[in-house]
Each structure stands twice: as structure tokens, then as C-alpha cells.
Amino acid sequence: MGGVAPDIVRFGVLGPLRAELAGRAVGLGGLRQRAVLAVLLIARGRTVSAERITSQVWEGSPPSSPTTLHAYISELRRALEPERPAGALPRLLVREGTGYALRTDPSAVDAERFADLAVAGRRALDGRRPGSAVEVLTEALELWRGPAYADFDGAGFAFTEAARLEDLRAAAYEDRLAATIDLGRHTAAVGELEALVAEQPLRERGWELLVLALYRSGRQADAIAALRTARRRLADELGIDPGPALRDLESAVLAQDPRLDPPPPARSAGAHVGGATPATTRPRIAPVASDNRPATAPVGNLPFALTSLLGRTDDIAAVERLLAEYRLVTLTGPGGVGKTRLALETARARTDGTDGPWLVELAGLTSPELLPATIGTAVGIPGASSAEDLSAVLAGRRLLLVLDNCEHLLDEVTTLTGVLLSRCGGLRVLSTSREPLGVEGEAVYEVRPLDPDGDGAELFRERAAALSTWSPDVDDLDRIPGLCAGLDGIPLAIELAAAQCRMLSIGQIADALENRFDVLVGGPLDLPARHRALESTIAWSHRLLEPEERRLFHRLSVFAAGFDLDAADVVGGHTPVLPALSALVRKSLVGVEPGTAPRRYRLLETLRQYALRELDPDDLARTQQRHRAWVLAQAESAERRLHGPQAAVLLGRLTREQPEFRAAFDSALAAGDGDYALRLGGALYWFWYRMGHIAEGLSWMSKAFAAAPHAEPAVRGRARLAVSGLSYLAGNPAQAYESVVLAEQEAREAGDLVVEASARVYQAHFGVFAGIPVDAPALARSAVELARRAGEDWLVAEALMVQGTLARVLGDLPTAAAVLAEAVATADSCGHDWAAGSAAWAAMKTACDRGDGRRALEIAAGILNALDRHQDVTSRLVLIHTAAHALVLTGQAEQAAVLMGGVEAVGRRVGFSPELMDPMDGPREAAAVREALPQDAYGRLTARGRELSLAELTTLLVSLLTIRS
């Protein structure tokens, strides 16, 4: 539901029906006019036909004329939307087809707010937060002003909904009292619980809570008396014994079991904020006898319904009557007819005091020998492995067992059910199957399809109305019953057909049913029903595609994630691609990623897997080859511009396409194309380097070299450059040096001057760090000359940066300062932010060498401004590491320790360590921070830093730099 804001119109049904407009009560007219509104509120935004409204509101009276209903609707519209201009369409109470709907937000209805709060309170109780539970549940219960739908007591249309709400109210009240006991307020709870059991003597949980509260208040005799009263009331009024939980509690009270004692307050990991009460361990009423009965009150495991159930009222009543007379009832019927839903709704409605109900889903069970264990797990007996184990425990319980989808294990289910029913007198079984179980005493109920002219058509309209794009005309509405008849009234088929209204008209759907009906209701019998339904949905949509659309759908499955129009054109091998792609979008097989420009598209994973499975192997190989070609073109195009002003945008784009790179590596290596993997790795090197994908990059390159031992020198040279740089970041300078020397040799052999110069630039750098005797100044000078010959300014900037860094390492600080300044200027001129930042980082170290921490932090501020445009992980980490040293020099050792702890933790997560990467300065910087503080203070502060993310570390450093300035 959606539309009018909840602070404009609010509705109250937890008591007499009322409405408030902008905080003022609204006159809703007489009883029948209010009943019309109540019917629409109960529908929760769904369309209710005029015929149904009339039959429900005038139940037991002569039917009203359509004119009267229309008059009531008009009066309600005037009351609820008094400011609506004459002739304007209503926004709240709207006409849809042959019926009406109330379009209001759920939070505008007090019953919906109550239900949400009740769930939140129960979660707080289960999460051992009784203080929060009491607060939330009190707020929920205060919404009640009287019985739900109090104006319509006895009216058939309100009975079920009112009963549901009253049951939720009782459960919320019990939960609040349970939380009160958890808080240790046993005496205060006793009075309320005594009133509760007097008012609702047949709800066993109230008795359980009363007994526990009395016992913990030191009133053991009164607790035993309460247990006897409960037993007598249940026997006199229902003719039944107490349930297992109450019996277990009685045994525990008589034995004075220490597990009934109040639990100690739970220890908190930190200080309580705002005076919150510490959580306590919830009382666990465990059995003290050795009869293996459940330790806690059995409350069942039925899932909550996600959609409303239309029709089936008579079916539920009929099954309930059968369950009252027979201990085994089997629902039979064709696939998709609604057997499971009918069984669940019938089980949900039972209020006969049995524990559970317990659902056992068998569709996914393929090993018959696991049947007893599966049932045992569902009912809380995980150790059961045979019929004897189950019957030994269940013999003492009164419960309803729902066995769903028995047909593929018919013999085994029949045998086991017969044994359990013969040995467990309190057991009832409700099963669903394509055929009867054949157990003696079994009652069989055949679930019929829905009436196409009645509930079948209503189901279609309701499901289709949930689609924002569905706007049927009169002809469409008239065709729905015929369409449902063509679907044989099968609910699953109707729902699947209704889902297509987002892209097909009713006529198109009806025309598509020829030779497709089996897809709507069938599917592999060895899969669970939900998988069959999902498979059926996709397969049916798949069959609706034209040949060109189907072919493109299959081929798009090679994309691991999103793609744009150009990518679809290249990889799909289909020109022009737009018409077929547009059709796939309309038919909900391809989604559009919102907010993307140019538009990007994506297949849901389930759809992608289906399409990939349908792709012919030869076509798959050709499509993957086109995909790899497209991926390589993207990577090489970006790599050429990653050292300039577009780097930030391109790094973001490459990050978005990373799933495609991984898919391309996988398919290339699977096809034995190691040369391709080396080329792709060479193109992605700088992306991996900047974004900190160190381990991933090295892994791919290792596999690529193994798959292409005889690759051409040009391919090997670029790939070795990638291995060299990533090995340096990984803290392995020896491997970095070895790889960069080979890269220069292979590049020279191939005549690739840029790669040769790049390799020369970093030879001296890696050699010095690895402790290898090299003529560093000469190598650095020759690298600058070679870079200038290559004609790439970004490479010249990097060469100067390395030359200045080495001058500093060798102790020539004046030369270092001059060369680094030239490096920054060169990098700035070509937009190579990384080189500028790296040169500035070296200048930071130079300032620290002179003991000038203030100057080092000023340089750091400038580097951070540039890094804000990038998501460069490793550069941020080394900057923060060096900044921590500078902070020590300015007397801020405590903040420096926090930063050091954070760098260590984030680096560990990405496989990067500034100390290993920078063996000359990294350990010295870390030692400066560590030695500036007492050991215990350093440990405490670094631990605090390890809790921070990279973004939080950056924010902290910015704040420290701001304070300095």
C-alpha cells in the first residue's frame, strides 16, 4: 500500500473504528458506511469488488443497490479528502475495475503499527533485552482502545481479522509479562498474571508465566496450587491434559530445580548507555525427568504467510472437520492447486491446545532413510533416526504434524506414518501428496481448483494489481475469467500469469498459453516445489521470447554482472542489439540499473544461471570469446589513461567491471588461453596496484604464466612488470627486482620502449630495498633519460620520483628535495596524481629526516586532497603510516598510535604492509611511534585503531591536520 502520508490520514481499528485527518477526528457516518471502510481496511490496499463489499456489509439482510454503495463511497471520500477539488481523481479511496481500494500506508493503520511493535518486542525478548522488550511492548499495547473492530462484533467480514489481532494482543501481553519476569520483577508480575489467567484460563502460557513468577517470588506452594488449578480447568473445559511445557514446569517446581532460579545479570561488553537495564538470561524451563520431552514450550515452526489467501474458506472448514474426526488427513490434487497453502492455513487456525503445529518439508528430501531424522529435527528431536526413536518421544505429546510433498517418498512416508499413529495417541497428521498415503483410517480431501469466475479471477486481479504498471481497461477485466478458465483455475498458474501483466496485455497472455500450460504447473519432480515454481516461471517467460530475443538472452548470461548497450552489442553478437534488448527488459528478463548513465543492464543471478544452462556449448564458447575480447579492450583502453587526469573515473569504472575481468580470466584459463590471461593481467596491473588487489593479481598472473610458458616477449614483458609491482606491494622486494629485470630484457627484445623504461625506472628502487648491490644513482639517471626518450610525461614523473627517493635514501637531502620538486611539477603538468603524491610522500619523509614534523604534516594535507579523488588503498595506508611518524615529532604520539593500529588492521585485510613494502623507512616509522609511549598505552591505543575502517582512519587524520592548521 502507498499513497497518502501517514501523518495526514490515520485509521484506528484497535477499538471502535475511527479516522483522523491532520489530527482531528473524521465523521465516518452510520454503521454500514463505517463497515464499508472496515472491509477496505481489512483488505490492506487490495481491490475489493463492489459485489463482495455489498455481500459482506449487508450480510444476512436483503442486498443493497449499487447506488447505495456508491453513495457511501462518495461520503467517505468527502470525509477523508475534504480538500480534493471538484472533478479531481481521489487519491485515497479509489475505484479500480469493478471494485474499490483504500490506498493508505500501512503505518497509517494502528493495527499495522501494533503488529510491527509486537514483532520488535518479541525480538528484543528473544535477544535477551527485556528492558527494551517491556518498553516496546508497552507502546504496542497502549495502541488498543478496546476490542479490535469493536463496532462490528459478530460481523462475518471482521471476525477472522479481529480474532487474529486479539491473538497477537494476547501474545504481546504475555511477552511483556515474560520480559517483566526477566527483569526480576517477579512480584509485580504476579498480580497481572493472576488477572490474565482468570480472563483467559485456557492459554497455557499465562499459567506457565504465573507459576514461574510465583516460584521466583518464594511462593512455591502457591505455584503448585496454580499448576493444579490449570490442570483442572483444562480438563473440565477442554477435556485435555496440560501440554508438555506446563508438565515439564510442574516437574521442575516439585523438584525445586535450580534452573528455575532467577538468572544472574548478563555481563555487558561495554558501559550501558542511557541507563539501559542490563540484559538477563531468559528463564529456560528445562525438563528434569528423563523422558526426553522438549525443554522449552513447543510453539511450532509454521512460516509466516507472505501473501493473502483468497477463497478456500469452505475448504479450511472442511479440513478442520476432518481433522477433528480423523487422525490422518491427506490433501490431494494436481501440482500448483494449492495443497501446501491450504494445509498451512488450516494448521495455523488450530486452537485446540496441541503443541506445534510442526511443518516437515519433504520436497527436498531424496534419501528415504533420512525421513525419521528430518521429522525429528522439525519437531525438536534432532537425535531421532528411526520410527522407534520418534514414537518414544512423541508418545507423550499432543501435536499436529504437517507433512508436505509426500509423493516422491510415498512408501516410506506411509510406513512411518502408520507406525507413529499406532504408537502416539496424541498425534494428528495433515499431509499433502499427489496421491493418498494409503494408511488405515486416512481421510482424503481433494483440493479443487479455484472458480475461474470467482476466486480465480479475484486472485489474478489482486496479484496483477500489485504491479505498479498494470492499468487494465474494461475489455481486459472482462477477459480475466476466461484466462483463468484457460489455466484450469490452478492458483500457481494464475499467479504466474498475473506476474506477466507488467509487460503483456491480458490478450497477449491468453494467446501465449497455447502449448505452454504445462510449463506453468509442472517442473522436475525431484526438485522442491518452490524450485519447480521458479523454474516454471522462467521457462514460461523464456518460451514467450522470439528467436532473436532468446538467443540474446542466452548470450548475455556470460556477463558476470552488469553491462551497457555497447557491451551487449559486442558480446551478444547481434546487430542491432537494441530491439531485442528492449524486449528482454520489457519482459522482465533483463533489469535496468537505476541511476546509471549511460544505462547499464543486469540479469538476476537466477535468470543468468537459467540462460547459461540453455546456451548451446558451441555458442557458449564463441560468446565467451567475444566477451574476453570486449573485456581486454576495456582494460587496455583504460590502462592507457590511468596515469593521467582521468585516473579517478577510470579506476571507478574498472572497479565496476571487476566481475567481468574475473569471468574473463576464468574462461580464458579454462580454454587454455594463457596468452590472453597474460595480456589481461598486464593491462590490469596498474588498477590492481592502485586499488590494493595484490593477492588477486599475483594469483591470476601465476596461473597465466603457468598456462603460457612460451608467450611472446612483448606479452611476457608487460606481465612481468605487473608481477614486479605487486610483489613490491606484497613486501617481497627480491621477487620484485627479479621480475623487473626480466621485464626490461623481454621488453627490449620486443622493442616496447615504454615497458622497457618502466622496468628500468623501478630496478634501482627495488634493488636497493632488496639489498642487492646496484649502482642506484646511475640506474636512476639512465631511467630518467630512457623515460624522456619514450615520450611519456607520466613516466618521466615516475622516474624523477624514484630518482629523488633514492637520493634521500642515500643521504643526499638537497638533491632529493630538488628532484622531488621537479617530479611533482612534471606529474602535475600531465595530471598524474599518483606520481605527484608519491613524490610528495618522499618529501614528507625528507622533512621527517630533518625532524620537521610540522612541514611533513603540511605536505600530508596536500596529498590527502589529491587522494580524495581516488579510492587508492595502498597510497592512503603508506601516507597514514608516515603521518603517524610526523605526529610523534609534533608531540601527538597517542593519536599516532591509533593511526598505526588502524593501518596494521586495514593492511592485513587487503594483504598489504607498509613496513614490508618499505623496508627502509616503514620499520623505523613504526618504531618511532611505539617508543614514544609506554607499552601498555601503546597497546591500548593501537587496539582502538584496529577497530577503525580506512575511511575512519582518513577522517581522523584529516581532523588532526585541520587542528594543526
Coordinates of C-alpha atoms in Angstrom, one line a residue, residues 606-954:
T606 CA 18.7 -17.0 -11.1
L607 CA 17.9 -15.8 -14.7
R608 CA 21.5 -15.8 -15.6
Q609 CA 22.0 -19.3 -14.5
Y610 CA 19.0 -20.5 -16.4
A611 CA 20.1 -18.7 -19.6
L612 CA 23.6 -20.0 -19.3
R613 CA 22.3 -23.5 -18.9
E614 CA 20.2 -23.1 -22.1
L615 CA 23.2 -21.8 -24.1
D616 CA 24.5 -24.3 -26.7
P617 CA 28.1 -25.3 -25.8
D618 CA 29.5 -24.2 -29.2
D619 CA 27.6 -20.9 -28.9
L620 CA 28.9 -20.5 -25.3
A621 CA 32.5 -20.9 -26.4
R622 CA 32.0 -18.3 -29.2
T623 CA 30.2 -15.9 -26.8
Q624 CA 32.9 -16.2 -24.2
Q625 CA 35.5 -15.5 -26.7
R626 CA 33.7 -12.3 -27.7
H627 CA 33.3 -11.5 -24.0
R628 CA 37.0 -11.9 -23.5
A629 CA 37.8 -9.6 -26.4
W630 CA 35.5 -7.0 -25.1
V631 CA 37.0 -7.2 -21.6
L632 CA 40.6 -6.9 -22.9
A633 CA 39.6 -3.9 -25.0
Q634 CA 38.1 -2.2 -21.9
A635 CA 41.2 -3.0 -19.8
E636 CA 43.7 -1.8 -22.4
S637 CA 41.8 1.3 -23.2
A638 CA 41.7 2.3 -19.6
E639 CA 45.3 1.3 -18.9
R640 CA 46.5 3.9 -21.4
R641 CA 44.8 6.6 -19.5
L642 CA 45.3 5.5 -15.9
H643 CA 48.4 7.7 -15.5
G644 CA 46.6 10.9 -16.3
P645 CA 43.7 13.2 -15.1
Q646 CA 41.1 10.6 -15.9
A647 CA 42.5 8.1 -13.5
A648 CA 39.9 8.5 -10.8
V649 CA 37.0 8.0 -13.2
L650 CA 38.7 5.1 -14.8
L651 CA 39.5 3.3 -11.6
G652 CA 35.9 3.6 -10.6
R653 CA 34.8 2.1 -13.9
L654 CA 37.4 -0.7 -13.7
T655 CA 36.2 -1.5 -10.2
R656 CA 32.6 -1.8 -11.5
E657 CA 33.8 -4.1 -14.3
Q658 CA 35.9 -6.3 -11.9
P659 CA 33.4 -9.2 -12.0
E660 CA 33.9 -9.3 -15.8
F661 CA 37.7 -9.4 -15.5
R662 CA 37.4 -12.4 -13.2
A663 CA 35.0 -14.1 -15.6
A664 CA 37.3 -13.5 -18.5
F665 CA 40.3 -14.9 -16.6
D666 CA 38.3 -18.0 -15.7
S667 CA 37.1 -18.7 -19.2
A668 CA 40.5 -18.0 -20.8
L669 CA 42.3 -20.3 -18.4
A670 CA 39.6 -22.9 -18.8
A671 CA 40.1 -22.7 -22.6
G672 CA 43.9 -22.9 -22.2
D673 CA 44.4 -19.4 -23.5
G674 CA 47.3 -18.4 -21.2
D675 CA 48.5 -15.7 -23.6
Y676 CA 45.2 -13.9 -23.2
A677 CA 45.4 -14.1 -19.4
L678 CA 48.9 -12.6 -19.5
R679 CA 47.7 -9.7 -21.7
L680 CA 44.8 -9.0 -19.5
G681 CA 46.9 -9.1 -16.4
G682 CA 49.4 -6.7 -17.9
A683 CA 46.6 -4.3 -18.7
L684 CA 45.1 -4.5 -15.2
Y685 CA 48.4 -4.2 -13.4
W686 CA 48.0 -0.5 -12.5
F687 CA 44.4 -1.0 -11.5
W688 CA 45.4 -3.8 -9.1
Y689 CA 48.3 -1.8 -7.8
R690 CA 46.2 1.4 -7.0
M691 CA 43.2 -0.5 -5.6
G692 CA 45.2 -2.9 -3.4
H693 CA 44.2 -6.1 -5.2
I694 CA 47.6 -7.5 -4.5
A695 CA 46.9 -11.2 -3.8
E696 CA 44.3 -11.5 -6.5
G697 CA 46.6 -10.0 -9.1
L698 CA 49.5 -12.2 -8.2
S699 CA 47.3 -15.3 -8.2
W700 CA 46.0 -14.6 -11.7
M701 CA 49.5 -13.9 -13.0
S702 CA 50.8 -17.1 -11.6
K703 CA 48.1 -19.1 -13.3
A704 CA 48.6 -17.2 -16.5
F705 CA 52.4 -17.7 -16.7
A706 CA 51.8 -21.4 -16.0
A707 CA 49.4 -21.6 -18.8
A708 CA 51.6 -19.8 -21.3
P709 CA 55.2 -20.8 -20.9
H710 CA 56.1 -19.8 -24.4
A711 CA 54.3 -16.4 -24.7
E712 CA 55.8 -13.7 -26.9
P713 CA 58.4 -11.4 -25.3
A714 CA 56.0 -8.4 -25.6
V715 CA 53.3 -10.2 -23.7
R716 CA 55.7 -11.5 -21.1
G717 CA 57.4 -8.2 -20.5
R718 CA 54.2 -6.3 -19.6
A719 CA 53.0 -9.2 -17.5
R720 CA 56.3 -9.4 -15.6
L721 CA 56.0 -5.7 -14.9
A722 CA 52.7 -6.4 -13.1
V723 CA 54.3 -9.2 -11.1
S724 CA 57.1 -6.9 -10.1
G725 CA 55.0 -4.1 -8.8
L726 CA 52.5 -6.3 -7.0
S727 CA 55.4 -8.3 -5.4
Y728 CA 56.8 -5.0 -4.1
L729 CA 53.5 -4.1 -2.5
A730 CA 53.4 -7.6 -1.0
G731 CA 56.7 -6.9 0.8
N732 CA 58.8 -9.2 -1.5
P733 CA 61.4 -6.8 -3.0
A734 CA 63.6 -9.6 -4.1
Q735 CA 60.9 -11.1 -6.3
A736 CA 60.0 -7.6 -7.4
Y737 CA 63.6 -7.0 -8.5
E738 CA 64.0 -10.3 -10.3
S739 CA 60.7 -9.7 -12.2
V740 CA 61.5 -6.2 -13.2
V741 CA 64.9 -7.2 -14.6
L742 CA 63.3 -9.9 -16.7
A743 CA 60.6 -7.4 -17.8
E744 CA 63.3 -5.0 -19.1
Q745 CA 65.0 -7.7 -21.0
E746 CA 61.8 -9.0 -22.6
A747 CA 60.6 -5.5 -23.4
R748 CA 63.9 -4.6 -25.1
E749 CA 63.6 -7.8 -27.1
A750 CA 60.1 -6.9 -28.2
G751 CA 61.0 -3.2 -28.9
D752 CA 58.5 -1.9 -26.3
L753 CA 60.2 1.3 -25.1
V754 CA 57.5 2.2 -22.6
V755 CA 57.7 -1.1 -20.8
E756 CA 61.5 -1.1 -21.0
A757 CA 61.7 2.4 -19.5
S758 CA 59.1 1.5 -16.8
A759 CA 61.2 -1.6 -15.8
R760 CA 64.4 0.5 -15.7
V761 CA 62.7 3.1 -13.5
Y762 CA 62.0 0.6 -10.7
Q763 CA 65.1 -1.6 -11.0
A764 CA 67.2 0.6 -8.8
H765 CA 64.3 1.2 -6.4
F766 CA 63.5 -2.5 -5.9
G767 CA 67.2 -3.5 -5.9
V768 CA 68.1 -1.1 -3.0
F769 CA 65.1 -2.3 -1.0
A770 CA 66.0 -5.9 -1.6
G771 CA 69.6 -5.3 -0.5
I772 CA 71.0 -6.1 -3.9
P773 CA 74.2 -4.2 -4.8
V774 CA 73.3 -1.9 -7.7
D775 CA 74.6 1.4 -8.9
A776 CA 71.4 3.2 -7.8
P777 CA 72.3 6.8 -8.9
A778 CA 73.5 5.6 -12.4
L779 CA 70.4 3.4 -12.9
A780 CA 68.1 6.2 -11.8
R781 CA 69.7 8.7 -14.2
S782 CA 69.5 6.3 -17.1
A783 CA 65.9 5.6 -16.2
V784 CA 65.0 9.3 -16.5
E785 CA 66.8 9.5 -19.8
L786 CA 65.0 6.4 -21.1
A787 CA 61.7 7.7 -19.9
R788 CA 62.2 11.0 -21.8
R789 CA 63.1 9.0 -24.9
A790 CA 59.8 7.1 -24.5
G791 CA 58.0 10.5 -24.7
E792 CA 55.6 9.8 -21.9
D793 CA 55.4 12.6 -19.3
W794 CA 53.8 10.4 -16.7
L795 CA 56.7 8.0 -17.0
V796 CA 59.2 10.9 -16.7
A797 CA 57.4 12.0 -13.5
E798 CA 57.7 8.5 -12.0
A799 CA 61.4 8.3 -13.0
L800 CA 62.1 11.6 -11.3
M801 CA 60.1 10.5 -8.2
V802 CA 62.2 7.3 -7.9
Q803 CA 65.4 9.3 -8.5
G804 CA 64.6 11.7 -5.7
T805 CA 63.5 9.0 -3.4
L806 CA 66.8 7.1 -3.9
A807 CA 68.8 10.4 -3.3
R808 CA 67.1 10.7 0.0
V809 CA 67.7 7.1 0.9
L810 CA 71.4 7.6 0.1
G811 CA 71.5 10.7 2.3
D812 CA 71.7 13.4 -0.4
L813 CA 68.8 15.5 1.0
P814 CA 69.4 18.7 -1.1
T815 CA 69.4 16.7 -4.3
A816 CA 66.4 14.7 -3.1
A817 CA 64.4 17.9 -2.4
A818 CA 65.2 19.4 -5.8
V819 CA 64.5 16.3 -7.9
L820 CA 61.3 15.5 -5.9
A821 CA 60.1 19.1 -6.6
E822 CA 60.7 18.6 -10.3
A823 CA 58.8 15.2 -10.1
V824 CA 55.8 16.9 -8.6
A825 CA 55.8 19.7 -11.2
T826 CA 56.1 17.2 -14.0
A827 CA 53.3 15.0 -12.6
D828 CA 51.1 18.0 -12.1
S829 CA 51.6 19.1 -15.7
C830 CA 50.2 15.8 -17.0
G831 CA 47.7 15.1 -14.3
H832 CA 49.5 12.1 -12.8
D833 CA 48.2 12.4 -9.3
W834 CA 49.8 9.2 -8.1
A835 CA 53.3 10.2 -9.1
A836 CA 52.8 13.7 -7.6
G837 CA 51.6 12.1 -4.4
S838 CA 54.4 9.6 -4.2
A839 CA 57.0 12.3 -4.8
A840 CA 55.3 14.4 -2.1
W841 CA 55.3 11.3 0.2
A842 CA 59.1 11.1 -0.3
A843 CA 59.3 14.8 0.6
M844 CA 57.3 14.1 3.8
K845 CA 60.0 11.6 4.7
T846 CA 62.7 14.1 4.0
A847 CA 61.0 16.6 6.3
C848 CA 60.8 13.9 9.0
D849 CA 64.5 13.1 8.5
R850 CA 65.2 16.8 9.4
G851 CA 62.9 16.5 12.4
D852 CA 60.3 18.9 10.8
G853 CA 57.1 17.1 11.7
R854 CA 55.0 20.2 11.1
R855 CA 56.2 20.5 7.5
A856 CA 55.7 16.8 6.9
L857 CA 52.0 17.2 8.0
E858 CA 51.6 20.2 5.7
I859 CA 52.7 18.0 2.8
A860 CA 50.4 15.2 4.0
A861 CA 47.4 17.6 3.8
G862 CA 48.1 18.3 0.2
I863 CA 48.5 14.6 -0.6
L864 CA 45.1 13.8 1.0
N865 CA 43.4 16.4 -1.1
A866 CA 44.6 14.6 -4.2
L867 CA 43.7 11.2 -2.8
D868 CA 40.2 12.3 -2.2
R869 CA 39.6 11.8 -5.9
H870 CA 40.7 8.2 -5.8
Q871 CA 40.0 5.1 -3.9
D872 CA 43.7 4.2 -3.8
V873 CA 44.1 1.9 -0.8
T874 CA 47.8 1.4 -0.6
S875 CA 48.7 5.0 -1.1
R876 CA 46.4 6.0 1.7
L877 CA 47.9 3.4 4.0
V878 CA 51.5 4.5 3.4
L879 CA 50.6 8.1 3.8
I880 CA 48.9 7.5 7.2
H881 CA 51.8 5.4 8.3
T882 CA 54.3 8.2 7.6
A883 CA 51.9 10.8 9.0
A884 CA 51.9 8.9 12.3
H885 CA 55.7 9.4 12.5
A886 CA 55.2 13.1 11.8
L887 CA 52.6 13.3 14.6
V888 CA 55.2 11.9 17.0
L889 CA 57.6 14.6 16.0
T890 CA 54.9 17.2 16.8
G891 CA 54.1 15.7 20.2
Q892 CA 50.9 13.8 19.3
A893 CA 52.1 10.2 20.0
E894 CA 48.7 9.0 21.2
Q895 CA 46.9 9.9 18.0
A896 CA 49.8 8.4 16.1
A897 CA 49.4 5.1 17.8
V898 CA 45.7 5.0 16.9
L899 CA 46.6 5.5 13.3
M900 CA 49.3 2.8 13.4
G901 CA 46.8 0.3 14.8
G902 CA 44.4 1.1 12.0
V903 CA 46.9 0.9 9.3
E904 CA 48.0 -2.5 10.5
A905 CA 44.4 -3.9 10.6
V906 CA 43.3 -2.5 7.2
G907 CA 46.6 -3.6 5.6
R908 CA 46.1 -7.1 6.9
R909 CA 42.6 -7.2 5.4
V910 CA 44.0 -6.3 1.9
G911 CA 47.2 -8.2 2.1
F912 CA 49.5 -5.1 2.4
S913 CA 52.0 -3.9 5.0
P914 CA 53.8 -0.5 4.7
E915 CA 56.6 -1.9 6.8
L916 CA 57.2 -4.8 4.4
M917 CA 56.7 -2.8 1.3
D918 CA 59.0 0.0 2.6
P919 CA 61.7 -1.9 4.5
M920 CA 63.9 1.2 4.7
D921 CA 61.5 3.6 6.4
G922 CA 58.5 1.5 7.4
P923 CA 60.0 -0.2 10.4
R924 CA 61.7 3.0 11.5
E925 CA 58.4 4.9 11.4
A926 CA 56.6 2.2 13.4
A927 CA 59.4 2.1 16.0
A928 CA 59.2 5.9 16.4
V929 CA 55.6 5.6 17.4
R930 CA 56.0 2.5 19.5
E931 CA 58.9 4.0 21.5
A932 CA 57.1 7.3 22.1
L933 CA 54.6 5.7 24.5
P934 CA 54.6 3.3 27.5
Q935 CA 54.0 -0.3 26.3
D936 CA 50.5 -0.6 27.9
A937 CA 49.4 2.8 26.5
Y938 CA 50.7 1.9 23.0
G939 CA 48.8 -1.5 23.1
R940 CA 45.6 0.2 24.2
L941 CA 45.7 2.9 21.6
T942 CA 46.7 0.6 18.7
A943 CA 43.8 -1.7 19.7
R944 CA 41.4 1.2 19.4
G945 CA 42.8 2.0 16.0
R946 CA 42.3 -1.6 14.8
E947 CA 38.6 -1.1 15.2
L948 CA 38.6 1.7 12.5
S949 CA 38.0 1.4 8.8
L950 CA 40.1 3.0 6.1
A951 CA 37.5 5.8 5.7
E952 CA 37.5 6.4 9.5
L953 CA 41.3 6.5 9.6
T954 CA 41.3 9.1 6.8

